[in-house]
Amino acid sequence: MKTGKVFLVGAGPGDVGLITIKGMEAIKKAEVILYDRLANPKLLEFAACDCELIYCGKLPDRHILRQENINELLVEKALAGKMVVRLKGGDPGVFGRVGEEAAALAHYQIPFEIVPGISSGIAAPLYAGIPVTHREHAESFAVVTAHDKSEDGKPLLNWEGLARGVDTIAFYMGVGNLPFICENLINHGKPASTPVILIQWGTFARQKTLQGTLADITAKVVAARFTNPAIILVGEVISLREKISWFERMPLYGRQILLARTGESVSGMAQHLMDQGADVIEFPKWKKKVLPVDLTKVSDYEKILFTSPECVGEFFTALFEGGIDIRKIRADFFGVSSKSVKALNARGFSAKLAEEMSESGDLLIVGDDSILRKNHDNADLMVTSKKELDRQFLPIFKRMLAEADVNTMVFPSSASVEQFVEALKECGLDAADVLKDLQVVSMGKQTLAAVAAAGLPSHGMPERAMKEALVAYLAGQPVEEV
């Protein structure tokens, strides 16, 4: 059997837009992905639906997989002929143990590539408004591990060199050793008044910062119960933060949004919300199988209702492959959601939302087999694909939900409500419990009614069922700062 290949990929610090193009290409081609806790799980959604996903997460008090087991798995999967991606948070060469993994692969003569990533020690400060170097404030920069393999975990460092010779220091994952760090920097010549900032979950909307000095930051951390994952940044350059902070001023900074999803791909709404500073967890994750369809009567209908953006593409692909000229179709086109309408508009049709559809006229509903003829008993149904819950993502979703502090729920369509509720049951979760403390927003009147009918909490809707209106609506509802 031909040996496979391994890509040791840096996922970047958290914001999915910060992964490299080469890293993303590797994810899309992967047959197996071994991923860490600090690699944003949303990146896994770009993998093929049959890609095997293996969690290698590490916490300070426990390891899901020890490093030796990870090395063995990389070798095993590659020797089985697989294209393997080892997805690591930040840059794999900065405290990412990539050298050990590469050595294990080299021992078995397995081909591999190392794909650099953006390190959190640089990215997290920038998202907090702090460049790690500056001509007037900092001409040198160091990245330092805040714990090592010693018995007590306290790093053995050249403290005098750091204190006297480096302007800006980034300590990785060092909250537990913060008193030790501050004490040694002060004892070796760093002024006690030197600014310090802790940046937790840098580049995420849940990013939090805590600022002080070497003299008082430890007490502040204890009072705030500040924890890892966090970068500890030390240096005078922190003073620039007040002038050039930018990420925390974005309209949806602090919004951690749970978005109900009915389609297979990452939605345009999710991307727009993230572009405005929000974290977005889309759930559930679906996979599909396209089915053959009967097009013999397609030109007889007066109305065609599309249940998802994906089925729009499937419908027109089927027409083309069936040799049917679109000009033979006389029906008006409608979409269940604004996304479906936009997919039709993009093809040159003046489509409308389902709520604007009249009762009269023969109706064809185009969609997947999870959409029934609700409120349209006399309609015909064209099933273009079979949609299934991607169960491999259920434990991934539960970990994302546990680590985030979700404060907002968005239902983009009426169809999304029941599917979301049922998928949560597959995770052993009750929708009412999950949503009880969240601001629940509905896109459109039909969606609002579906949320109410499901017995879920509801807090209104934007003026229009558009992503721009949603951003304006959420920006007008301030999130309580922690």
Coordinates of C-alpha atoms in Angstrom, one line a residue:
M1 CA 0.0 0.0 0.0
K2 CA 1.2 3.5 -0.9
T3 CA 2.2 5.6 2.1
G4 CA 0.1 8.7 2.7
K5 CA 1.3 12.2 3.6
V6 CA 1.0 14.3 6.7
F7 CA 0.5 18.1 6.8
L8 CA 1.4 19.7 10.2
V9 CA -0.8 22.8 10.0
G10 CA -1.0 25.9 12.1
A11 CA -4.6 26.9 12.5
G12 CA -3.9 30.4 13.7
P13 CA -5.1 31.9 17.0
G14 CA -8.8 31.4 16.7
D15 CA -10.4 33.7 14.1
V16 CA -11.0 31.3 11.2
G17 CA -10.0 34.0 8.7
L18 CA -6.5 34.0 10.0
I19 CA -5.6 30.5 8.8
T20 CA -3.3 30.5 5.7
I21 CA -4.5 29.6 2.3
K22 CA -2.2 26.5 2.2
G23 CA -3.6 25.4 5.6
M24 CA -7.1 25.7 4.4
E25 CA -6.3 23.7 1.2
A26 CA -4.9 20.9 3.3
I27 CA -8.0 20.8 5.5
K28 CA -10.2 20.5 2.4
K29 CA -8.2 17.6 1.0
A30 CA -7.7 15.7 4.3
E31 CA -9.0 12.2 4.9
V32 CA -8.1 12.3 8.6
I33 CA -7.7 15.4 10.8
L34 CA -6.2 15.3 14.3
Y35 CA -7.1 18.6 15.9
D36 CA -6.2 20.4 19.2
R37 CA -8.4 22.2 21.7
L38 CA -7.1 25.6 20.6
A39 CA -7.7 25.1 16.9
N40 CA -11.1 26.7 16.1
P41 CA -13.5 23.7 15.5
K42 CA -15.3 25.8 12.8
L43 CA -12.3 25.0 10.6
L44 CA -13.4 21.4 10.6
E45 CA -16.5 22.3 8.7
F46 CA -14.4 22.9 5.6
A47 CA -13.3 19.2 5.6
A48 CA -14.9 16.6 3.4
C49 CA -18.0 15.1 4.9
D50 CA -16.3 11.6 5.1
C51 CA -13.2 13.0 6.7
E52 CA -12.3 11.3 10.0
L53 CA -12.0 13.8 12.9
I54 CA -9.9 12.9 15.9
Y55 CA -9.8 15.2 19.0
C56 CA -6.4 15.5 20.6
G57 CA -7.3 18.3 23.1
K58 CA -5.2 19.1 26.1
L59 CA -6.2 20.8 29.3
P60 CA -3.9 21.8 32.2
D61 CA -5.2 18.9 34.3
R62 CA -5.7 16.2 31.8
H63 CA -4.9 15.0 28.2
I64 CA -7.4 13.5 25.9
L65 CA -4.5 12.0 23.9
R66 CA -0.9 12.0 25.2
Q67 CA 1.8 13.2 22.8
E68 CA 3.1 9.7 22.2
N69 CA -0.3 8.5 21.2
I70 CA -0.7 11.4 18.8
N71 CA 2.6 10.5 17.2
E72 CA 1.5 6.9 16.9
L73 CA -1.8 7.9 15.3
L74 CA -0.1 10.1 12.7
V75 CA 2.2 7.3 11.7
E76 CA -0.6 4.7 11.7
K77 CA -3.0 6.8 9.5
A78 CA -0.2 7.8 7.1
L79 CA 1.0 4.2 6.7
A80 CA -2.6 3.3 5.9
G81 CA -2.3 5.5 2.8
K82 CA -4.3 8.5 4.2
M83 CA -3.9 12.2 3.6
V84 CA -3.6 13.4 7.2
V85 CA -3.7 16.9 8.7
R86 CA -2.5 17.6 12.2
L87 CA -4.3 20.8 13.1
K88 CA -2.7 22.9 15.8
G89 CA -3.6 26.2 17.3
G90 CA -1.4 29.2 16.5
D91 CA 1.9 28.3 14.8
P92 CA 3.0 24.7 15.1
G93 CA 6.6 25.7 15.7
V94 CA 5.9 28.0 18.6
F95 CA 5.4 25.7 21.7
G96 CA 3.4 23.3 19.4
R97 CA 5.7 20.2 19.7
V98 CA 5.8 20.0 15.9
G99 CA 9.4 18.9 16.1
E100 CA 8.5 15.7 18.0
E101 CA 5.7 14.9 15.5
A102 CA 7.9 15.6 12.5
A103 CA 10.7 13.4 14.0
A104 CA 8.3 10.5 14.4
L105 CA 7.2 10.8 10.8
A106 CA 10.7 11.1 9.6
H107 CA 11.7 7.9 11.5
Y108 CA 9.2 5.9 9.4
Q109 CA 10.1 7.8 6.2
I110 CA 6.6 9.3 5.9
P111 CA 6.4 12.4 3.7
F112 CA 5.2 15.5 5.5
E113 CA 5.0 19.2 5.2
I114 CA 4.9 21.9 8.0
V115 CA 2.5 24.7 7.3
P116 CA 3.2 27.8 9.4
G117 CA 0.4 29.6 11.2
I118 CA -0.1 33.0 12.9
S119 CA 1.1 32.7 16.5
S120 CA -1.2 33.9 19.2
G121 CA 1.6 35.8 20.9
I122 CA 1.5 38.3 18.0
A123 CA -2.1 38.0 16.9
A124 CA -3.8 38.3 20.4
P125 CA -2.0 41.6 21.2
L126 CA -2.9 43.1 17.8
Y127 CA -6.6 42.2 18.4
A128 CA -6.2 44.0 21.7
G129 CA -4.8 47.0 20.0
I130 CA -1.1 46.4 20.8
P131 CA 1.7 45.9 18.3
V132 CA 4.5 43.9 20.0
T133 CA 7.1 46.2 18.5
H134 CA 7.2 49.9 17.9
R135 CA 10.0 52.3 17.0
E136 CA 9.4 54.5 20.1
H137 CA 8.4 51.8 22.6
A138 CA 9.8 48.4 21.8
E139 CA 12.6 47.3 19.5
S140 CA 12.8 43.7 20.8
F141 CA 10.2 41.0 21.3
A142 CA 10.4 37.5 22.9
V143 CA 8.0 34.6 23.1
V144 CA 8.4 32.5 26.3
T145 CA 6.9 29.4 27.7
A146 CA 5.4 30.0 31.1
H147 CA 5.7 26.4 32.2
D148 CA 8.2 23.6 31.5
K149 CA 8.9 20.0 32.2
S150 CA 10.3 20.6 35.7
E151 CA 8.6 19.0 38.7
D152 CA 6.8 22.2 39.8
G153 CA 6.2 23.4 36.2
K154 CA 8.0 26.7 36.9
P155 CA 10.1 27.7 33.9
L156 CA 13.9 27.9 34.2
L157 CA 14.6 31.0 32.2
N158 CA 17.3 33.7 31.7
W159 CA 15.3 36.1 33.9
E160 CA 18.0 38.8 33.8
G161 CA 18.2 38.7 30.0
L162 CA 14.4 39.0 29.8
A163 CA 14.1 41.7 32.4
R164 CA 16.9 43.9 31.1
G165 CA 17.3 43.0 27.5
V166 CA 13.8 42.5 26.0
D167 CA 11.3 45.3 25.6
T168 CA 8.1 43.2 25.0
I169 CA 7.7 39.7 26.4
A170 CA 4.8 37.3 25.5
F171 CA 4.3 34.5 28.0
Y172 CA 2.2 31.6 26.7
M173 CA -0.4 29.8 29.0
G174 CA 1.1 31.2 32.1
V175 CA -1.8 32.3 34.4
G176 CA -1.0 29.7 37.0
N177 CA 2.6 30.8 37.2
L178 CA 1.9 34.6 37.0
P179 CA 3.1 35.4 40.6
F180 CA 6.4 33.6 39.8
I181 CA 6.8 35.4 36.5
C182 CA 6.2 38.9 38.0
E183 CA 8.4 38.2 41.0
N184 CA 11.4 37.1 38.9
L185 CA 11.1 40.0 36.4
I186 CA 11.0 42.5 39.2
N187 CA 13.9 40.8 41.1
H188 CA 16.0 40.9 38.0
G189 CA 15.5 44.5 37.1
K190 CA 12.2 45.1 35.5
P191 CA 10.4 48.1 37.1
A192 CA 7.4 47.1 39.2
S193 CA 5.4 49.8 37.3
T194 CA 5.9 48.0 33.9
P195 CA 2.5 47.5 32.2
V196 CA 1.1 44.0 31.9
I197 CA -2.0 42.8 30.1
L198 CA -3.6 39.3 29.9
I199 CA -5.5 38.5 26.8
Q200 CA -7.8 35.5 27.0
W201 CA -9.2 33.7 23.9
G202 CA -7.5 36.3 21.7
T203 CA -9.1 37.0 18.3
F204 CA -12.4 35.5 19.4
A205 CA -15.4 37.7 20.2
R206 CA -15.2 36.3 23.7
Q207 CA -11.7 37.8 23.9
K208 CA -11.2 39.4 27.4
T209 CA -8.4 41.5 28.6
L210 CA -7.1 42.4 32.1
Q211 CA -4.5 45.2 32.5
G212 CA -2.3 46.1 35.3
T213 CA 1.4 46.3 36.3
L214 CA 4.0 43.8 37.5
A215 CA 3.2 44.9 41.0
D216 CA -0.6 44.5 41.0
I217 CA -1.6 42.2 38.1
T218 CA -1.5 39.0 40.2
A219 CA -4.1 40.4 42.7
K220 CA -6.3 41.5 39.8
V221 CA -6.2 38.1 38.2
V222 CA -7.2 36.4 41.4
A223 CA -10.1 38.9 41.9
A224 CA -11.3 38.5 38.3
R225 CA -10.8 34.7 38.4
F226 CA -9.0 35.0 35.1
T227 CA -7.9 31.7 33.5
N228 CA -6.1 30.2 30.5
P229 CA -6.0 30.1 27.6
A230 CA -4.3 33.5 27.8
I231 CA -1.3 35.4 26.6
I232 CA 0.6 37.4 29.2
L233 CA 2.1 40.5 27.6
V234 CA 4.7 42.6 29.4
G235 CA 6.1 45.9 28.2
E236 CA 5.7 49.6 27.8
V237 CA 4.2 49.2 24.3
I238 CA 0.9 48.2 26.0
S239 CA 0.4 52.0 26.5
L240 CA -0.6 52.3 22.8
R241 CA -3.7 50.2 23.4
E242 CA -6.0 53.2 24.2
K243 CA -5.2 54.9 20.9
I244 CA -5.3 52.0 18.4
S245 CA -7.7 49.4 19.9
W246 CA -9.9 48.3 17.0
F247 CA -11.4 44.8 17.5
E248 CA -13.2 45.7 20.7
R249 CA -14.9 48.6 18.9
M250 CA -16.6 46.4 16.2
P251 CA -20.4 46.4 16.3
L252 CA -20.9 42.8 17.5
Y253 CA -17.8 42.4 19.7
G254 CA -18.8 40.4 22.7
R255 CA -21.7 38.7 20.9
Q256 CA -21.4 34.9 21.0
I257 CA -24.1 33.7 18.8
L258 CA -25.7 30.3 18.3
L259 CA -27.1 30.2 14.8
A260 CA -29.6 27.5 13.8
R261 CA -28.6 26.0 10.5
T262 CA -30.7 24.2 7.9
G263 CA -28.1 23.9 5.1
E264 CA -24.9 22.0 4.6
S265 CA -22.5 24.8 4.0
V266 CA -21.3 27.7 6.2
S267 CA -24.0 30.4 5.8
G268 CA -23.6 33.9 4.5
M269 CA -25.3 35.2 7.6
A270 CA -22.8 33.5 9.8
Q271 CA -19.9 35.0 7.8
H272 CA -21.5 38.5 8.0
L273 CA -21.9 38.2 11.7
M274 CA -18.3 37.2 12.2
D275 CA -17.2 40.0 9.9
Q276 CA -18.8 42.4 12.4
G277 CA -16.9 40.9 15.4
A278 CA -19.2 38.1 16.6
D279 CA -18.3 34.5 17.4
V280 CA -20.8 32.2 15.7
I281 CA -21.5 28.6 16.4
E282 CA -23.7 27.1 13.7
F283 CA -25.8 24.0 14.6
P284 CA -26.7 21.5 13.5
K285 CA -24.1 20.3 10.9
W286 CA -25.7 18.5 8.0
K287 CA -24.5 16.2 5.2
K288 CA -26.5 15.3 2.2
K289 CA -26.9 12.9 -0.8
V290 CA -28.3 14.3 -4.0
L291 CA -31.2 12.3 -5.4
P292 CA -32.6 11.8 -8.9
V293 CA -35.8 13.8 -9.6
D294 CA -38.8 13.6 -11.9
L295 CA -39.0 16.7 -14.1
T296 CA -41.9 15.6 -16.4
K297 CA -44.5 18.0 -14.9
V298 CA -42.1 20.9 -13.9
S299 CA -43.5 23.3 -16.5
D300 CA -47.1 22.8 -15.2
Y301 CA -46.8 24.6 -11.9
E302 CA -47.7 28.3 -11.2
K303 CA -45.6 28.5 -8.1
I304 CA -42.4 26.8 -7.0
L305 CA -41.2 27.2 -3.4
F306 CA -37.6 26.4 -2.5
T307 CA -36.8 25.3 1.0
S308 CA -33.1 26.1 1.1
P309 CA -30.3 27.8 -1.0
E310 CA -28.8 24.4 -1.6
C311 CA -31.9 23.0 -3.3
V312 CA -31.9 25.9 -5.7
G313 CA -28.6 24.8 -7.1
E314 CA -29.8 21.1 -7.2
F315 CA -33.0 22.1 -9.0
F316 CA -31.2 24.0 -11.8
T317 CA -28.5 21.4 -12.1
A318 CA -31.2 18.7 -12.6
L319 CA -32.9 20.9 -15.2
F320 CA -29.7 21.3 -17.2
E321 CA -28.8 17.6 -16.9
G322 CA -32.3 16.7 -18.0
G323 CA -32.1 18.9 -21.1
I324 CA -35.0 21.2 -19.9
D325 CA -35.0 24.8 -21.1
I326 CA -35.7 27.1 -18.1
R327 CA -37.9 29.3 -20.4
K328 CA -40.5 26.5 -20.4
I329 CA -41.1 27.1 -16.7
R330 CA -43.9 29.7 -16.1
A331 CA -44.0 29.5 -12.3
D332 CA -43.2 32.3 -9.9
F333 CA -40.4 31.5 -7.6
F334 CA -40.5 31.7 -3.7
G335 CA -38.0 30.9 -0.9
V336 CA -38.7 29.8 2.6
S337 CA -35.9 32.1 3.8
S338 CA -34.1 35.2 2.6
K339 CA -31.1 33.0 1.8
S340 CA -33.2 30.9 -0.6
V341 CA -34.5 34.1 -2.2
K342 CA -31.0 35.5 -2.6
A343 CA -29.9 32.2 -4.2
L344 CA -32.7 32.6 -6.8
N345 CA -32.0 36.3 -7.3
A346 CA -28.4 35.5 -8.0
R347 CA -29.6 33.4 -10.9
G348 CA -31.6 36.3 -12.4
F349 CA -35.0 35.6 -11.0
S350 CA -37.2 38.0 -9.1
A351 CA -38.1 35.7 -6.2
K352 CA -40.1 36.5 -3.0
L353 CA -40.4 35.1 0.5
A354 CA -42.9 32.3 1.1
E355 CA -45.1 34.6 3.3
E356 CA -45.8 36.7 0.2
M357 CA -47.1 33.7 -1.8
S358 CA -50.8 33.6 -2.6
E359 CA -53.0 30.6 -1.8
S360 CA -54.2 30.0 -5.4
G361 CA -52.3 28.1 -8.1
D362 CA -50.6 24.8 -8.4
L363 CA -47.6 24.6 -6.1
L364 CA -44.4 22.6 -6.3
I365 CA -42.2 22.5 -3.1
V366 CA -38.5 21.8 -3.9
G367 CA -36.3 20.7 -1.1
D368 CA -34.9 17.9 0.9
D369 CA -36.8 15.1 2.6
S370 CA -36.9 16.8 6.0
I371 CA -39.3 19.5 4.7
L372 CA -42.9 18.4 4.6
R373 CA -45.9 20.1 3.1
K374 CA -46.8 22.1 6.2
N375 CA -49.6 24.5 5.4
H376 CA -49.6 23.3 1.8
D377 CA -51.6 20.1 1.8
N378 CA -52.2 20.1 -2.0
A379 CA -48.7 20.8 -3.0
D380 CA -46.4 18.4 -4.8
L381 CA -43.0 17.8 -3.4
M382 CA -39.7 17.4 -5.3
V383 CA -37.1 15.9 -3.1
T384 CA -33.7 17.0 -4.5
S385 CA -31.5 15.6 -1.7
K386 CA -31.5 13.5 1.4
K387 CA -30.2 15.5 4.4
E388 CA -28.8 13.8 7.4
L389 CA -27.5 15.0 10.7
D390 CA -23.7 14.8 10.8
R391 CA -23.3 12.9 14.0
Q392 CA -19.5 13.3 14.0
F393 CA -20.0 17.0 14.9
L394 CA -22.3 16.4 17.9
P395 CA -19.5 16.0 20.4
I396 CA -17.6 18.9 18.7
F397 CA -20.7 21.1 19.2
K398 CA -21.0 20.2 22.9
R399 CA -17.3 21.2 23.5
M400 CA -17.8 24.5 21.6
L401 CA -20.9 25.2 23.7
A402 CA -19.2 24.3 27.0
E403 CA -16.1 26.6 26.3
A404 CA -18.1 29.6 24.9
D405 CA -20.3 31.9 26.8
V406 CA -23.2 32.1 24.3
N407 CA -25.5 35.1 24.8
T408 CA -27.5 35.2 21.6
M409 CA -29.6 32.7 19.6
V410 CA -30.6 33.4 16.0
F411 CA -33.3 31.4 14.1
P412 CA -32.9 32.4 10.4
S413 CA -36.1 30.6 9.2
S414 CA -39.2 28.8 10.5
A415 CA -37.8 25.5 9.2
S416 CA -34.7 25.9 11.4
V417 CA -36.6 25.8 14.7
E418 CA -37.8 22.2 14.7
Q419 CA -34.6 20.9 13.2
F420 CA -32.5 22.8 15.8
V421 CA -34.7 21.4 18.7
E422 CA -34.5 17.8 17.4
A423 CA -30.7 18.0 16.8
L424 CA -30.2 19.3 20.4
K425 CA -32.0 16.2 21.6
E426 CA -29.4 14.0 19.8
C427 CA -26.8 15.8 22.0
G428 CA -28.9 15.0 25.2
L429 CA -29.8 18.7 25.5
D430 CA -33.1 20.4 26.0
A431 CA -33.7 23.5 23.8
A432 CA -35.5 25.5 26.5
D433 CA -32.7 24.9 29.0
V434 CA -30.0 25.9 26.4
L435 CA -31.8 29.1 25.5
K436 CA -33.2 30.2 28.8
D437 CA -30.6 32.9 29.5
L438 CA -30.0 33.9 25.8
Q439 CA -31.5 36.7 23.7
V440 CA -33.5 34.7 21.1
V441 CA -33.9 36.6 17.8
S442 CA -36.1 35.4 14.9
M443 CA -35.7 36.4 11.3
G444 CA -39.3 37.2 10.1
K445 CA -42.8 36.7 11.4
Q446 CA -43.1 33.1 10.4
T447 CA -40.0 32.3 12.3
L448 CA -41.2 34.2 15.3
A449 CA -44.4 32.2 15.3
A450 CA -42.5 28.9 15.0
V451 CA -40.3 29.8 18.0
A452 CA -43.4 30.6 20.0
A453 CA -45.1 27.4 18.9
A454 CA -42.1 25.4 20.1
G455 CA -42.4 26.9 23.5
L456 CA -39.0 28.6 23.4
P457 CA -38.1 32.0 24.8
S458 CA -38.4 34.8 22.3
H459 CA -37.1 38.4 22.2
G460 CA -38.3 39.8 18.9
M461 CA -37.0 40.2 15.4
P462 CA -35.2 42.9 13.3
E463 CA -37.3 45.1 11.0
R464 CA -36.3 43.1 7.9
A465 CA -35.3 39.5 7.5
M466 CA -31.8 40.6 6.2
K467 CA -28.4 40.0 7.7
E468 CA -27.7 43.8 7.7
A469 CA -30.8 44.4 9.6
L470 CA -29.9 41.7 12.1
V471 CA -26.5 43.3 12.8
A472 CA -28.2 46.7 13.4
Y473 CA -30.7 45.0 15.7
L474 CA -28.0 43.2 17.7
A475 CA -25.8 46.3 17.9
G476 CA -28.7 48.2 19.4
Q477 CA -29.0 45.6 22.2
P478 CA -25.8 46.0 24.2
V479 CA -24.1 43.0 25.7
E480 CA -23.3 43.2 29.3
E481 CA -19.5 43.5 29.7
V482 CA -17.7 41.1 32.0

